[in-house]
Every structure is written in structure tokens, then in C-alpha cells.
CSV table of C-alpha atoms and ligand atoms in Angstrom, one decimal:
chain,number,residue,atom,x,y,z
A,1073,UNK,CA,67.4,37.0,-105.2
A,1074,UNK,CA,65.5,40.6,-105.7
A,1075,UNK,CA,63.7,41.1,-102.6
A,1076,UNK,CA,61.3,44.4,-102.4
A,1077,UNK,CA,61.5,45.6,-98.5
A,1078,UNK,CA,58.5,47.5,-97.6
A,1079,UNK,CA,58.0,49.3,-94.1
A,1080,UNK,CA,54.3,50.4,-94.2
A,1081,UNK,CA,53.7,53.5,-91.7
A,1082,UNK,CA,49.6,54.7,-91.1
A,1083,UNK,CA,50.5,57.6,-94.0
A,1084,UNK,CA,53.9,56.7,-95.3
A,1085,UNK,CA,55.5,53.5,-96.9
A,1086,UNK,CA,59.5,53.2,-96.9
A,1087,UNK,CA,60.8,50.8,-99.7
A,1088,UNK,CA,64.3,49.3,-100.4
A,1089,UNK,CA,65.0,47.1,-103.9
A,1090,UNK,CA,67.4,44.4,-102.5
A,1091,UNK,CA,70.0,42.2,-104.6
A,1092,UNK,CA,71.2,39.6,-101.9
A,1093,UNK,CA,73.8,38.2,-103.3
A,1094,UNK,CA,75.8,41.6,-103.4
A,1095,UNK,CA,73.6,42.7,-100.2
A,1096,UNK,CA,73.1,46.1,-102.4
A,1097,UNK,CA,69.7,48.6,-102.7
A,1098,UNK,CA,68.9,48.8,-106.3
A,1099,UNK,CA,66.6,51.7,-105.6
A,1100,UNK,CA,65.1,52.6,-102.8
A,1101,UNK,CA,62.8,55.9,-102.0
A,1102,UNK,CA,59.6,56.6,-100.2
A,1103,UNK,CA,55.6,57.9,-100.1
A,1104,UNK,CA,54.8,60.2,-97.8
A,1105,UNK,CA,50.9,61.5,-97.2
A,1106,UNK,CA,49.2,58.8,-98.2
A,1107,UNK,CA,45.3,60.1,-98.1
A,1108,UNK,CA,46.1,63.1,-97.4
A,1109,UNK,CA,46.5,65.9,-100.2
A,1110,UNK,CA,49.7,66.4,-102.0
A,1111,UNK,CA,51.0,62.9,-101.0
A,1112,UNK,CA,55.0,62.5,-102.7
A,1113,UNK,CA,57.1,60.0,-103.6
A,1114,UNK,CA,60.7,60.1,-103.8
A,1115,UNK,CA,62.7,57.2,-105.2
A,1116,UNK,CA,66.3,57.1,-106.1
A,1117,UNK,CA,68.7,54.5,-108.2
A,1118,UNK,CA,72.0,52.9,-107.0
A,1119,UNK,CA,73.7,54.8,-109.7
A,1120,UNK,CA,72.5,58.2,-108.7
A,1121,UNK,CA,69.6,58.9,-110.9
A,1122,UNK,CA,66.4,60.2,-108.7
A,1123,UNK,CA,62.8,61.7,-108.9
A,1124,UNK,CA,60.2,63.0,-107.2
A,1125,UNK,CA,56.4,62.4,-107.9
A,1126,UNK,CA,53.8,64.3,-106.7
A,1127,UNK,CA,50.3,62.8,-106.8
A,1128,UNK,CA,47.1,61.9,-105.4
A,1129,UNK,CA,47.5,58.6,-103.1
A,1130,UNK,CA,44.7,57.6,-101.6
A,1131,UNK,CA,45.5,54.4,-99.7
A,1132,UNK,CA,48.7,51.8,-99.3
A,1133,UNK,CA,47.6,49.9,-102.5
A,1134,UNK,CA,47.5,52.7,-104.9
A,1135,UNK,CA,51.0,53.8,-103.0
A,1136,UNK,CA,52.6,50.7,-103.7
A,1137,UNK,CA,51.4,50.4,-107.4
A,1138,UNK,CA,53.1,53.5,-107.8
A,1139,UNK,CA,56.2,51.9,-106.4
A,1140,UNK,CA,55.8,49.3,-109.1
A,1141,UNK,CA,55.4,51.7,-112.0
A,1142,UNK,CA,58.2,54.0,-110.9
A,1143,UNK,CA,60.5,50.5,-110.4
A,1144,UNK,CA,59.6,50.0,-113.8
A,1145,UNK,CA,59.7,52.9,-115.3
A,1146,UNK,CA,62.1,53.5,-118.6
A,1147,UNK,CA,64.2,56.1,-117.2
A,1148,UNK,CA,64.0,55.9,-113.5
A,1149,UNK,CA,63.3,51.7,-113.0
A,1150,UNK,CA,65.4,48.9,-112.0
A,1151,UNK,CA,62.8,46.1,-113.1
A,1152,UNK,CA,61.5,45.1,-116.6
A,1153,UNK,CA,58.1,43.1,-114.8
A,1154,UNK,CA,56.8,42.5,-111.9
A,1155,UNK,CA,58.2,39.7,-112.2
A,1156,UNK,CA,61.9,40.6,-111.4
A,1157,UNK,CA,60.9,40.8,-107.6
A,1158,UNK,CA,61.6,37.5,-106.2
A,1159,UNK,CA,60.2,38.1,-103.1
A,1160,UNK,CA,58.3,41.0,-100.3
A,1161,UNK,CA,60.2,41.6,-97.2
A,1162,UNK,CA,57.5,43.6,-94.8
A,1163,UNK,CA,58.9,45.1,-91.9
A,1164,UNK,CA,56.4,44.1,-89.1
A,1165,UNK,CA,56.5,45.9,-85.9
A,1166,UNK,CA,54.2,43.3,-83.2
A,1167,UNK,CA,54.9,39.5,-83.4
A,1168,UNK,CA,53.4,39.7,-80.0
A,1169,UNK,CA,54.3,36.3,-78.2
A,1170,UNK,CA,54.0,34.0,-81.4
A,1171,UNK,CA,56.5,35.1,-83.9
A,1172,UNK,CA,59.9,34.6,-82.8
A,1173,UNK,CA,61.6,34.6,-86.1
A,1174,UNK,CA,60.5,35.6,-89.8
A,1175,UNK,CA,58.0,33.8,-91.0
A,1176,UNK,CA,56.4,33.3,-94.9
A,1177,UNK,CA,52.8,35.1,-95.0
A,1178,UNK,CA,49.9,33.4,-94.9
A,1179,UNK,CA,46.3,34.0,-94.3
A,1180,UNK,CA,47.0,32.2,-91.0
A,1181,UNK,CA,49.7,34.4,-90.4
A,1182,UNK,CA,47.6,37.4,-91.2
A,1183,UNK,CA,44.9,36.3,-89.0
A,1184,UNK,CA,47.2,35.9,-86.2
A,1185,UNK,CA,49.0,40.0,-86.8
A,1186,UNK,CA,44.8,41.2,-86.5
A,1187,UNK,CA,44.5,39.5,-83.5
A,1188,UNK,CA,47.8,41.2,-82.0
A,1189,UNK,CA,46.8,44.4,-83.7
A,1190,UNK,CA,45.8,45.6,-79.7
A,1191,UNK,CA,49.4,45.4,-78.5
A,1192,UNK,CA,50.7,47.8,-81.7
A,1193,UNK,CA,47.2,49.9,-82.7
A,1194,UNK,CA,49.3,52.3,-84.6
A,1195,UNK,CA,51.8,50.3,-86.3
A,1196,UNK,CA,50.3,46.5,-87.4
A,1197,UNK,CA,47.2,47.8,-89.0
A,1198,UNK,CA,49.2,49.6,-91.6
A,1199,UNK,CA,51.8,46.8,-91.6
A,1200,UNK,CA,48.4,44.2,-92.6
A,1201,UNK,CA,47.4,47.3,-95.1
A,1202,UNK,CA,50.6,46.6,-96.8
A,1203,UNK,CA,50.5,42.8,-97.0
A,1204,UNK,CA,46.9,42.8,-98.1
A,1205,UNK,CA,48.4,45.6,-100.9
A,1206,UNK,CA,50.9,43.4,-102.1
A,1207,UNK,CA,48.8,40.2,-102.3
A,1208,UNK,CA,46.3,42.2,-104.4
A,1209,UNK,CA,49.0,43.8,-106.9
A,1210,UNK,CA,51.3,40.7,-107.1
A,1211,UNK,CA,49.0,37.6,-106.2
A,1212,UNK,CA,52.0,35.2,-107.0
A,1213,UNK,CA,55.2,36.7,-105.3
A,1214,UNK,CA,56.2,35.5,-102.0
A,1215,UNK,CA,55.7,37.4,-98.9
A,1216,UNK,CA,57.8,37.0,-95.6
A,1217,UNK,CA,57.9,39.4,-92.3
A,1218,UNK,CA,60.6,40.0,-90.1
A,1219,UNK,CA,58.9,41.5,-86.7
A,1220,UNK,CA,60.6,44.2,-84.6
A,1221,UNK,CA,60.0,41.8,-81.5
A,1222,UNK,CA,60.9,38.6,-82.4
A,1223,UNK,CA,64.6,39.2,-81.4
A,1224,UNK,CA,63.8,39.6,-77.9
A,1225,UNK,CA,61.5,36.5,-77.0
A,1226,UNK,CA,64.6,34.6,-75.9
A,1227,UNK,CA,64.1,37.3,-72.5
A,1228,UNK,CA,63.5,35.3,-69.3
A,1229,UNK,CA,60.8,36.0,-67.5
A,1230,UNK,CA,62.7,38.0,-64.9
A,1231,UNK,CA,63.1,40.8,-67.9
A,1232,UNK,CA,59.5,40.8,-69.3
A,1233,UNK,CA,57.5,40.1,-66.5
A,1234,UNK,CA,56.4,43.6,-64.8
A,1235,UNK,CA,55.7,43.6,-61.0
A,1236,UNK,CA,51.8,43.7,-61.8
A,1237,UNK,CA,49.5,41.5,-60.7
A,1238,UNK,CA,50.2,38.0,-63.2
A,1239,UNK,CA,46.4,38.1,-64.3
A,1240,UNK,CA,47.0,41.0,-66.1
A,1241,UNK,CA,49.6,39.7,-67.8
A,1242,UNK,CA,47.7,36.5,-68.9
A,1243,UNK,CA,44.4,38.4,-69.5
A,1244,UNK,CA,46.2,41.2,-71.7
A,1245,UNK,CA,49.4,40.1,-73.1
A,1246,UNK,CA,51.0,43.1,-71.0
A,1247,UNK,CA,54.9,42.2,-70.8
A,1248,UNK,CA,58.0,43.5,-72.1
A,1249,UNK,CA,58.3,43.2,-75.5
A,1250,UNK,CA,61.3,45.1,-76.9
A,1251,UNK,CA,61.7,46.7,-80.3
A,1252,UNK,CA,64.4,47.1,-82.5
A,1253,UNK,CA,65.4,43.5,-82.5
A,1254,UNK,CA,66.2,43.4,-86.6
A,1255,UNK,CA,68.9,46.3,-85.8
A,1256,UNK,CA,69.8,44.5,-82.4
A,1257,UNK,CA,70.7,41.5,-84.1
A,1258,UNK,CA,72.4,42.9,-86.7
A,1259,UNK,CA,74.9,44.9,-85.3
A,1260,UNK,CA,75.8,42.2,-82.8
A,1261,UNK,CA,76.6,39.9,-85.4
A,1262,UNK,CA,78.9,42.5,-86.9
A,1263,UNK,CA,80.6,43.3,-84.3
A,1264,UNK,CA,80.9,39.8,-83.3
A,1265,UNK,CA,82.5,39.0,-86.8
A,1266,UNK,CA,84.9,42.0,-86.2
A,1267,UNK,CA,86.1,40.9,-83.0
A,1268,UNK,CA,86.6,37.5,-85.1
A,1269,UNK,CA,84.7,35.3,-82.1
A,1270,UNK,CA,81.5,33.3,-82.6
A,1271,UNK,CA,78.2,35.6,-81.5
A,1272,UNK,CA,77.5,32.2,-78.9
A,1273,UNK,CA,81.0,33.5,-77.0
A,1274,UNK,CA,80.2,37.1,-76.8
A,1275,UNK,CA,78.3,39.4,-74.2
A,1276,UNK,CA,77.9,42.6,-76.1
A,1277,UNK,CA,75.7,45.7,-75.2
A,1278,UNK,CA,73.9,47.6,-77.8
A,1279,UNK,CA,72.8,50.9,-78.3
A,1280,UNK,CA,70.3,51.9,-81.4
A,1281,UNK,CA,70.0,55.9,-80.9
A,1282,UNK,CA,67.9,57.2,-83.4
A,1283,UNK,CA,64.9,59.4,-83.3
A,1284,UNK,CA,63.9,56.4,-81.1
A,1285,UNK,CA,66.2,54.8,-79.1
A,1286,UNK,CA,66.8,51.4,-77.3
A,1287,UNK,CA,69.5,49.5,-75.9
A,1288,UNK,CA,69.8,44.9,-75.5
A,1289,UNK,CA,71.5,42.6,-73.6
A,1290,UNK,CA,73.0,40.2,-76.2
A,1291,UNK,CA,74.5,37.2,-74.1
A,1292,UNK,CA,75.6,34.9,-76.4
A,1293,UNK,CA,73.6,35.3,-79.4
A,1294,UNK,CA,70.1,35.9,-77.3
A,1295,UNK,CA,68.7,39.2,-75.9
A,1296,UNK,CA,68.0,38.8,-72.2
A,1297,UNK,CA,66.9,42.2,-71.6
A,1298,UNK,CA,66.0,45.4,-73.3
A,1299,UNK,CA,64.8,49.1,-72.9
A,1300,UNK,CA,61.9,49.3,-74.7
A,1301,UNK,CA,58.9,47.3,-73.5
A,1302,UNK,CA,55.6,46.9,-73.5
A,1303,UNK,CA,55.6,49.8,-75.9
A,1304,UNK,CA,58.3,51.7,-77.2
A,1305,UNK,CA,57.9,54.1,-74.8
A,1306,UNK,CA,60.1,52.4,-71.9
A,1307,UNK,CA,63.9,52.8,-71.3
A,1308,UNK,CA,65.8,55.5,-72.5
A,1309,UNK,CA,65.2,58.8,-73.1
A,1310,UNK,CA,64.2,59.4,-76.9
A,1311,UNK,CA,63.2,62.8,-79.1
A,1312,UNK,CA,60.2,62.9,-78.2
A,1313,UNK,CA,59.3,60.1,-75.7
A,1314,UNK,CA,60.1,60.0,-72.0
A,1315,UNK,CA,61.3,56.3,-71.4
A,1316,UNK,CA,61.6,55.8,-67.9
A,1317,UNK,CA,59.4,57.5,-65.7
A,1318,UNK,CA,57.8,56.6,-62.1
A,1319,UNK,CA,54.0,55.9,-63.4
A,1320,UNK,CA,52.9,57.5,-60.7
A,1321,UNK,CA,54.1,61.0,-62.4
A,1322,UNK,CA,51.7,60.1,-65.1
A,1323,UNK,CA,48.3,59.4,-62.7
A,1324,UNK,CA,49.7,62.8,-60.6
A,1325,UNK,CA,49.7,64.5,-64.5
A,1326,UNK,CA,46.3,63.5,-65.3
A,1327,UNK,CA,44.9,64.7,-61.8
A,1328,UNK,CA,46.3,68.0,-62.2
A,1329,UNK,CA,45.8,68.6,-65.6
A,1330,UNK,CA,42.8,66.9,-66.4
A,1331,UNK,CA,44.4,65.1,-69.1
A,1332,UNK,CA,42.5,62.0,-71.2
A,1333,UNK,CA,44.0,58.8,-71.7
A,1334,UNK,CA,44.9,60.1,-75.5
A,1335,UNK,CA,46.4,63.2,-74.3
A,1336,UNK,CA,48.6,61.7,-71.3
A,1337,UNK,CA,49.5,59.3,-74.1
A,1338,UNK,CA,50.6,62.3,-76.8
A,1339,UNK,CA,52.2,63.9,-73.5
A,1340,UNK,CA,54.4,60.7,-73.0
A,1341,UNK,CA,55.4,59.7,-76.7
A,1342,UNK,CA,54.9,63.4,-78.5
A,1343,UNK,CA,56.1,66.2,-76.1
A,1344,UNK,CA,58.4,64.5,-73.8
A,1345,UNK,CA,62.5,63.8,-74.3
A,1346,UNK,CA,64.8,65.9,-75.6
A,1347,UNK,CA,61.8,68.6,-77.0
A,1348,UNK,CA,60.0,68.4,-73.7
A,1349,UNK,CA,63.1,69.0,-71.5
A,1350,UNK,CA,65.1,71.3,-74.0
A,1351,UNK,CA,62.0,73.1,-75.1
A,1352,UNK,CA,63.9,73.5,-78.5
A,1353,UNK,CA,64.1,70.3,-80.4
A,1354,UNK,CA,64.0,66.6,-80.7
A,1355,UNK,CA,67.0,66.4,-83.0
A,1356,UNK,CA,70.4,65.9,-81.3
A,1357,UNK,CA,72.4,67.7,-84.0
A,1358,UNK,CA,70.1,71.2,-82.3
A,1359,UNK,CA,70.4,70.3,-79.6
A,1360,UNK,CA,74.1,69.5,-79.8
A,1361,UNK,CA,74.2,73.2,-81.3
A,1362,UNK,CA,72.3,74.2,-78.0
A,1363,UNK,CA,74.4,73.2,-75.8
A,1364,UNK,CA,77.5,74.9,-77.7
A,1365,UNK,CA,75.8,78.1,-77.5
A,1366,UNK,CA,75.0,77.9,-73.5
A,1367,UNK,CA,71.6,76.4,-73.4
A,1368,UNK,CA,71.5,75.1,-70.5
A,1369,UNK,CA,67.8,73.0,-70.4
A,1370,UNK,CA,69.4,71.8,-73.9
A,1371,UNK,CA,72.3,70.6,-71.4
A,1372,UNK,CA,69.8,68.6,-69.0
A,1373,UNK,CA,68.7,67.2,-72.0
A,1374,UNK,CA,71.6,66.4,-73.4
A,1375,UNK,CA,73.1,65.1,-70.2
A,1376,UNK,CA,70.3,63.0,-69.1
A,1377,UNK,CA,70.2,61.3,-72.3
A,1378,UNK,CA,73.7,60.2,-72.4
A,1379,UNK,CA,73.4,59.6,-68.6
A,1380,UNK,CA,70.9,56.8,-68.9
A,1381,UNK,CA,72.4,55.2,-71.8
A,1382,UNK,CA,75.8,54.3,-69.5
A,1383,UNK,CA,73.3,53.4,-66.6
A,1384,UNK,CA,72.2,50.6,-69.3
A,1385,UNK,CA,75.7,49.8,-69.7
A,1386,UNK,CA,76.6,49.6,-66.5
A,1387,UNK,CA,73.7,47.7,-65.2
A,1388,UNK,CA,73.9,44.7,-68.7
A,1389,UNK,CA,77.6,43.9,-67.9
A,1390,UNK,CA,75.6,43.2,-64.4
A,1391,UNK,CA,72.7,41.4,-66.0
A,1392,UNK,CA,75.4,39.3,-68.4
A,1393,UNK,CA,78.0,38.8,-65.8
A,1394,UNK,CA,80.6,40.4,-68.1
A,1395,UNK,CA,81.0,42.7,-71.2
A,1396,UNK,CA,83.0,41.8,-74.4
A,1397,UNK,CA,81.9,45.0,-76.3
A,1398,UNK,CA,79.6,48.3,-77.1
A,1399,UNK,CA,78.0,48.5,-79.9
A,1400,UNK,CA,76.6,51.9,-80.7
A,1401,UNK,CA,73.9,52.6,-84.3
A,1402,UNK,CA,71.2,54.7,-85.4
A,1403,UNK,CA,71.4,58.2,-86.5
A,1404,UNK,CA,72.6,59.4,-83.0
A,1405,UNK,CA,75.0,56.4,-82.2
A,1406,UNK,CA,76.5,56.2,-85.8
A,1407,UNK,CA,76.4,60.0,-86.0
A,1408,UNK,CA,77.5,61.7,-82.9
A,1409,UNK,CA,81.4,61.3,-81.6
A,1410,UNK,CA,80.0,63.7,-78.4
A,1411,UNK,CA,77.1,61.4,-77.3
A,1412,UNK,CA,79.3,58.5,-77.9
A,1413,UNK,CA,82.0,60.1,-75.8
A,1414,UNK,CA,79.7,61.3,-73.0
A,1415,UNK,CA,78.2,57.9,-72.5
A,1416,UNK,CA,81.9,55.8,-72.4
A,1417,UNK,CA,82.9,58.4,-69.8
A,1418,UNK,CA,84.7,57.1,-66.9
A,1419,UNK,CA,83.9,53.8,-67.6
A,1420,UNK,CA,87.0,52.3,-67.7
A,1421,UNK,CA,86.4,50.1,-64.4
A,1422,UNK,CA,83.8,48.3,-66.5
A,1423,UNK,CA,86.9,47.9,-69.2
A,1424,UNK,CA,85.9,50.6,-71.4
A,1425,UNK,CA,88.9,52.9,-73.1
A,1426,UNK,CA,87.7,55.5,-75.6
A,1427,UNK,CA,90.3,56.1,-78.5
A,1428,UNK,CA,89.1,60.0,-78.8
A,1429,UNK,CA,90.7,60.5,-82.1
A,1430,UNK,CA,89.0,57.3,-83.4
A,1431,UNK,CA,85.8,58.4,-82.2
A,1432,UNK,CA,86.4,61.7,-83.6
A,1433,UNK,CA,87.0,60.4,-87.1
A,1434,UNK,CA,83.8,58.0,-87.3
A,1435,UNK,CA,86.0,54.6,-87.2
A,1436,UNK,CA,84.3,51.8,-86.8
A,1437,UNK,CA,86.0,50.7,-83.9
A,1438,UNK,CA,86.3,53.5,-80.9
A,1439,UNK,CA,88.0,51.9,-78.1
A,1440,UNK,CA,91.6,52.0,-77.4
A,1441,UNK,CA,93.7,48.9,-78.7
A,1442,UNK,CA,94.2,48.3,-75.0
A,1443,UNK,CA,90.6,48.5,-74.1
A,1444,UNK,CA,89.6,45.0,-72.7
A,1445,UNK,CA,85.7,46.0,-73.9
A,1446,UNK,CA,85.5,46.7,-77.6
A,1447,UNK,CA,83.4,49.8,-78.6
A,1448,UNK,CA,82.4,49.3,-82.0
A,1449,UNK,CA,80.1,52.3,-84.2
A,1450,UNK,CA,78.0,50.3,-86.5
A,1451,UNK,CA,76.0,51.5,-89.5
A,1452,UNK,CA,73.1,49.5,-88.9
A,1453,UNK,CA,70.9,47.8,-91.9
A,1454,UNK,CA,67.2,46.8,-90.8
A,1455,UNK,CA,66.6,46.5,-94.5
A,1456,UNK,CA,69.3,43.9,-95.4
A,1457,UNK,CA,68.2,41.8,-92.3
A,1458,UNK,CA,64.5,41.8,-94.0
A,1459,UNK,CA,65.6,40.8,-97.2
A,1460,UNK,CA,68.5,38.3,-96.1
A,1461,UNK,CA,65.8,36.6,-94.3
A,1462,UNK,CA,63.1,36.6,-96.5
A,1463,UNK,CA,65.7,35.2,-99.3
A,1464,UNK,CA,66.0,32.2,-96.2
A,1465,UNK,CA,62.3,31.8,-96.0
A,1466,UNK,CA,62.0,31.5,-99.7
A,1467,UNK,CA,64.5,29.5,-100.1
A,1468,UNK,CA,63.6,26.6,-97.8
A,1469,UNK,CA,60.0,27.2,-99.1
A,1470,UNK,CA,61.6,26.4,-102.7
A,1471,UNK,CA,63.6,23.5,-101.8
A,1472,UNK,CA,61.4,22.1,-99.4
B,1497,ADP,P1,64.9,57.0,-87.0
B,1497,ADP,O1,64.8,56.4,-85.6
B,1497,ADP,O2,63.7,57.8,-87.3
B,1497,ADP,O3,65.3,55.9,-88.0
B,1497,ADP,P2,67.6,58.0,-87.3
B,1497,ADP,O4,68.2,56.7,-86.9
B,1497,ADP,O5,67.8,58.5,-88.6
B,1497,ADP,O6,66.1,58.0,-86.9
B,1497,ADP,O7,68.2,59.0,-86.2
B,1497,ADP,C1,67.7,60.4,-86.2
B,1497,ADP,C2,68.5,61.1,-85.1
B,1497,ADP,O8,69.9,61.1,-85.5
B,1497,ADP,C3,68.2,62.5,-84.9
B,1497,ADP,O9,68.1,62.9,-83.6
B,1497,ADP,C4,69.3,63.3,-85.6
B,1497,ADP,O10,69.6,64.5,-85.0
B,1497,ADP,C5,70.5,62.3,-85.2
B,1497,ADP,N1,71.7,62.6,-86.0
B,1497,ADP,C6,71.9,62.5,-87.3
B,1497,ADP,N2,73.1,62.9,-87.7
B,1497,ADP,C7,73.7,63.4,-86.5
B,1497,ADP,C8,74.9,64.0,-86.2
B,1497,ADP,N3,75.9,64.2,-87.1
B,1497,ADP,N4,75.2,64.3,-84.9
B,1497,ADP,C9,74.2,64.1,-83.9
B,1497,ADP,N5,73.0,63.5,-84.2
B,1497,ADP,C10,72.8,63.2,-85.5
């Protein structure tokens, strides 16, 4: 099955062209500036070929029918029609409490992502945008969406409940929610296929360390806990967010500085993490590059993050009763050998042995032969999830 992924940001839309049987991107690319002036879209081909379009793209549906004319376009496609696509994939970011799996889009669905557009009011409305797109352009193909979230509603109430008064959390939906669950999931089940043991045996902690960043519990199979919550502003730190922080700090900001709800909020998620405490950037090859030159609030930064990510560790063995392995993704985790060794640092009570020279050299597993807990670096593969499961949707749709 062909399965067109589409991650639909407020001005941007991301977009893979999945085969599934050889789990390959035919083509993938992106818009960026949608309604605003100069908006661009760059798409590439498996086999190399790539352009660049600039143009006037007003809203998602005149983005994504340039998608469709660049995917089917003589020299640059990978489709002859429309038709080709088997199936939409969306990458949705709130399921809220009532998607915990994919499901196959309907106008019930739909109804049910407006009414949890409150918990996500930057990220579902564009995600609804997209759907609505797609059933306008191509009334017939099938639509799935695979939710950021859905990964995590196995959590027991011990890990989403917050110690607020319960009301509030049956009056607002406020819980922990977690993100990152497609990328979760996926690199667990890799590494539990590399350690050659059924996911439903394992206890494995995982690290996604990207621009943001978030780490899960996965006990047998099921997240019990995660980082990110409510929003994804919880847990660890990130480029530009804070994570943890005593909320008191926030209040005692907004006395002192007479800051709004919308500015304490651009404070927390904009101006906060590695920028805020470095002062130089949010990207952790700079500040990497910091650091080497003597920078020393470029050191807190780098420290604290790296610092926090092995409190995770330490205190998921705790919440699992155990560790099998560490799995580290994202840009940061599949990128840096420096964060990865920082973090693993004398951890070897726990059962962690870093192999340095197979951290230095990228392999995919890190941790010594004798290492009782096995620290795996995993390319991770949101898109694939989306697309192997809406090819599972369709499917049982078909055959139903
Ligand atoms: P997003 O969360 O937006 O998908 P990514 O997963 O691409 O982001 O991760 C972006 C982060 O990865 C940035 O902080 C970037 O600096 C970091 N990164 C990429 N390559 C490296 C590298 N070689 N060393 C350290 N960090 C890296």
C-alpha cells in the first residue's frame, strides 16, 4: 500500500510518500509559510532528484494540492493519479482521553479532535485543517490518524493524576498526557527485536531528544510514565522550553514582571532551555561548540540537560522495578555521542556500561557486551509508524 503521511503544523505541512511493503519514502518534502508571503515548498525523490517551489499558498488546502501536482508531476512525481495514494496517514497531536490507538476518520472522529481542540489550541486545529484539506481534494481516499498521545493512555493514575484538586481534573481534562508516543513505541519495539525478546518481557527506558525532548517508561509493551504532560512543556529540559520547574517560579515571574498569561507562556515554551540558560542557542551542536570554547552558561546548559535525562533514568528503573535497556532517538539522542555519554555516566550500579568507541562511531548498540542494561541509539521513524498503521486501519476496513 502507498500511504501519503501528512503532519499539518499552523503554517507548515511535512509530507512523506510511503510504500509499506518495503517501509521506503518515495518522496517526501515540505511547505513552509503557508499565508504568509513567499510560502516554499521543497520535495525530494528516493532516487535523488529534488525541487524547490516558490509560490503563493494561502491556506492548507491550496498547500496540499500543490503536494499532489508536484507528486504528479512529469519530472519531479512519483504518482500517475491521485489515485496511486491508497491511503492519508495524519499525524495528530491530542487524542485527549478517547483515542488510544489510530483510528479511520470520520465525521464523528472529526467532531470528537474539535471538541479536544482546548487541550492542544496550537496543534489540532491545523491537524483538522489538514483532514478537512484532504477530504475536499480526494473525497474517496481513506483517512486514518495516529495521535501523539495515544501511546501513553495505558499510564495509571498514579502518573497522570497531578496533586490538584480532582475537580479540576474532571471539569478540564487537566492530566498528564504525554507526547511522542508514535516515536516511543517505535523505538521500543526495535530495540526489543534487537535484544531478540518479546516487547511484553522487557522494561526499557526511552529517550527522544530532539528540538523537543521526552523520555517513557515502557514496562512490558505499555508506557507507565512519561515526561511530557499536560503539555509538552513538562519533564526535561528542551531548546527552548523549561520542563520541570517549581510553578511557583512562574506566579513569582508574573508578579515581578508583570507578565500576561501569553507572555509567561512564550517565557516557558519560547525563551527557556538551552537559549534561556546559555543565552546563545537552542541547538545542541552550538551549544556543544560552546562548551568546547569555555562557555561556561553553555556548560550549565549543557550539564543540566544531560543531568535530568539520567535522573529519568534512574528514577524509571525505580518506577519499572528493573531496567533491560536505554533507548536513545531524535536528533540529539541519535546525533550526539557526548550527550549520550554524559547522561550513561556512572551509571553502572543501575547496570549501565558505555562501550565509548561504539558510542563514538554511531553504532546502534552503545553498551558494553558485558553491560547487563542494553543502550541502544535508534534512528527513530514517526512516519513509518503512521503509515504502517494506517495500512492496518485500511486493511481491516477492506476485509471487514
Ligand atoms: P525535532 O524535534 O524538531 O524533530 P530533531 O529531532 O531534528 O528535531 O532534533 C533537533 C536537535 O538535534 C537540535 O538540537 C540539533 O542541534 C540536534 N542535533 C542534530 N545533529 C546533531 C549532532 N551531530 N550533535 C548534537 N546535536 C545534534
Amino acid at each position: 500500500m502507498k500511504v501519503l503521511v501528512l503532519n499539518c503544523g499552523s503554517s507548515s505541512i511535512k509530507y512523506q510518500f510511503i510504500d509499506t511493503v518495503q517501509e521506503l519514502a518515495l518522496a517526501k518534502g515540505m511547505v513552509e509559510r503557508i499565508g504568509m508571503s513567499g510560502a516554499v515548498l521543497s520535495h525530494s525523490r528516493y532516487d535523488g532528484d529534488s525541487i524547490r517551489i516558490v509560490a503563493e499558498i494561502l491556506d492548507h488546502t491550496m498547500a496540499i494540492e500543490y503536494v499532489l501536482a508536484v507528486m504528479l508531476s512529469k519530472n519531479h512525481g512519483v504518482i500517475e493519479s491521485k489515485d496511486d495514494i491508497d491511503a492519508i496517514g495524519h499525524r495528530v497531536v491530542h487524542g485527549g482521553e478517547t483515542f488510544s490507538g489510530s483510528v479511520f476518520i470520520t465525521d464523528e472522529v472529526i467532531k470528537t479532535l474539535q471538541d479536544n481542540v482546548e487541550l492542544a489550541p496550537l496543534h489540532n486545529p491545523p491537524n483538522i485543517k489538514g483532514i478537512q484539506a484532504v477530504t475536499r481534494l480526494l473525497p474517496e481516499t481513506p483517512q486514518c490518524g495516529v495521535f501523539d498521545t495515544s501511546f501513553h493512555l495505558t499510564m495509571p493514575a498514579q502518573s497522570y493524576l497531578y496533586g490538584i484538586p480532582y475537580e479540576l481534573y474532571k471539569r478540564y481534562k487537566i492530566r498528564k498526557y504525554g507526547f511522542h508516543g508514535t516515536s516511543h513505541r517505535f523505538v521500543s519495539q526495535k530495540a526489543a527485536e534487537a535484544i531478540g525478546k518479546p516487547l511484553s518481557e522487557l522494561k526499557i527506558v526511552t529517550a527522544h531528544l530532539g528540538n523537543g525532548c521526552s523520555m517513557a517508561a515502557v514496562d512490558r509493551g505499555n508506557s507507565i510514565d512519561t515526561t511530557m504532560g499536560f503539555t509538552p512543556l513538562e519533564g526535561l529540559l528542551m531548546g527552548t522550553r523549561s520542563g520541570d520547574v517549581d510553578p511557583s517560579v512562574i506566579l513569582y515571574i508574573m508578579g515581578k514582571e508583570g507578565l500576561s498569561l501569553s507572555e509567561a507562556s512564550t517565557l516557558l515554551n519560547k525563551h527557556s532551555g538551552l537559549i534561556g540558560l546559555s543565552g546563545e542557542s537552542s541547538d545542541m551542536r552550538e551549544i556543544i561548540a560552546a562548551v568546547n570554547d569555555g562557555n561556561k552558561k553553555a556548560k550549565n546548559a549543557f550539564d543540566i540537560f544531560n543531568y535530568r535525562i539520567r535522573k529519568y533514568v534512574g528514577a524509571y528503573a525505580a518506577a519499572m522495578g528493573g531496567l533491560d535497556a536505554l533507548v536513545f532517538t531524535g536528533g540529539i539522542g541519535e546525533n550526539s555521542p557526548e550527550v549520550r555519554g554524559e547522561v550513561c555516566k556512572d551509571l553502572e550500579f543501575l547496570g549501565i556500561e558505555i562501550d565509548q568507541q561504539r558510542n563514538a562511531n554511531k553504532e546502534n548498540l552503545i553498551s558494553t557486551d558485558g553491560s547487563r542494561v542494553k543502550v541502544f541509539r535508534i534512528p527513530t521513524n514517526e512516519e513509518l509508524v503512521i503509515a504502517l498503521d494506517t495500512y492496518e486501519i485500511v486493511k481491516s476496513k477492506q476485509t471487514a
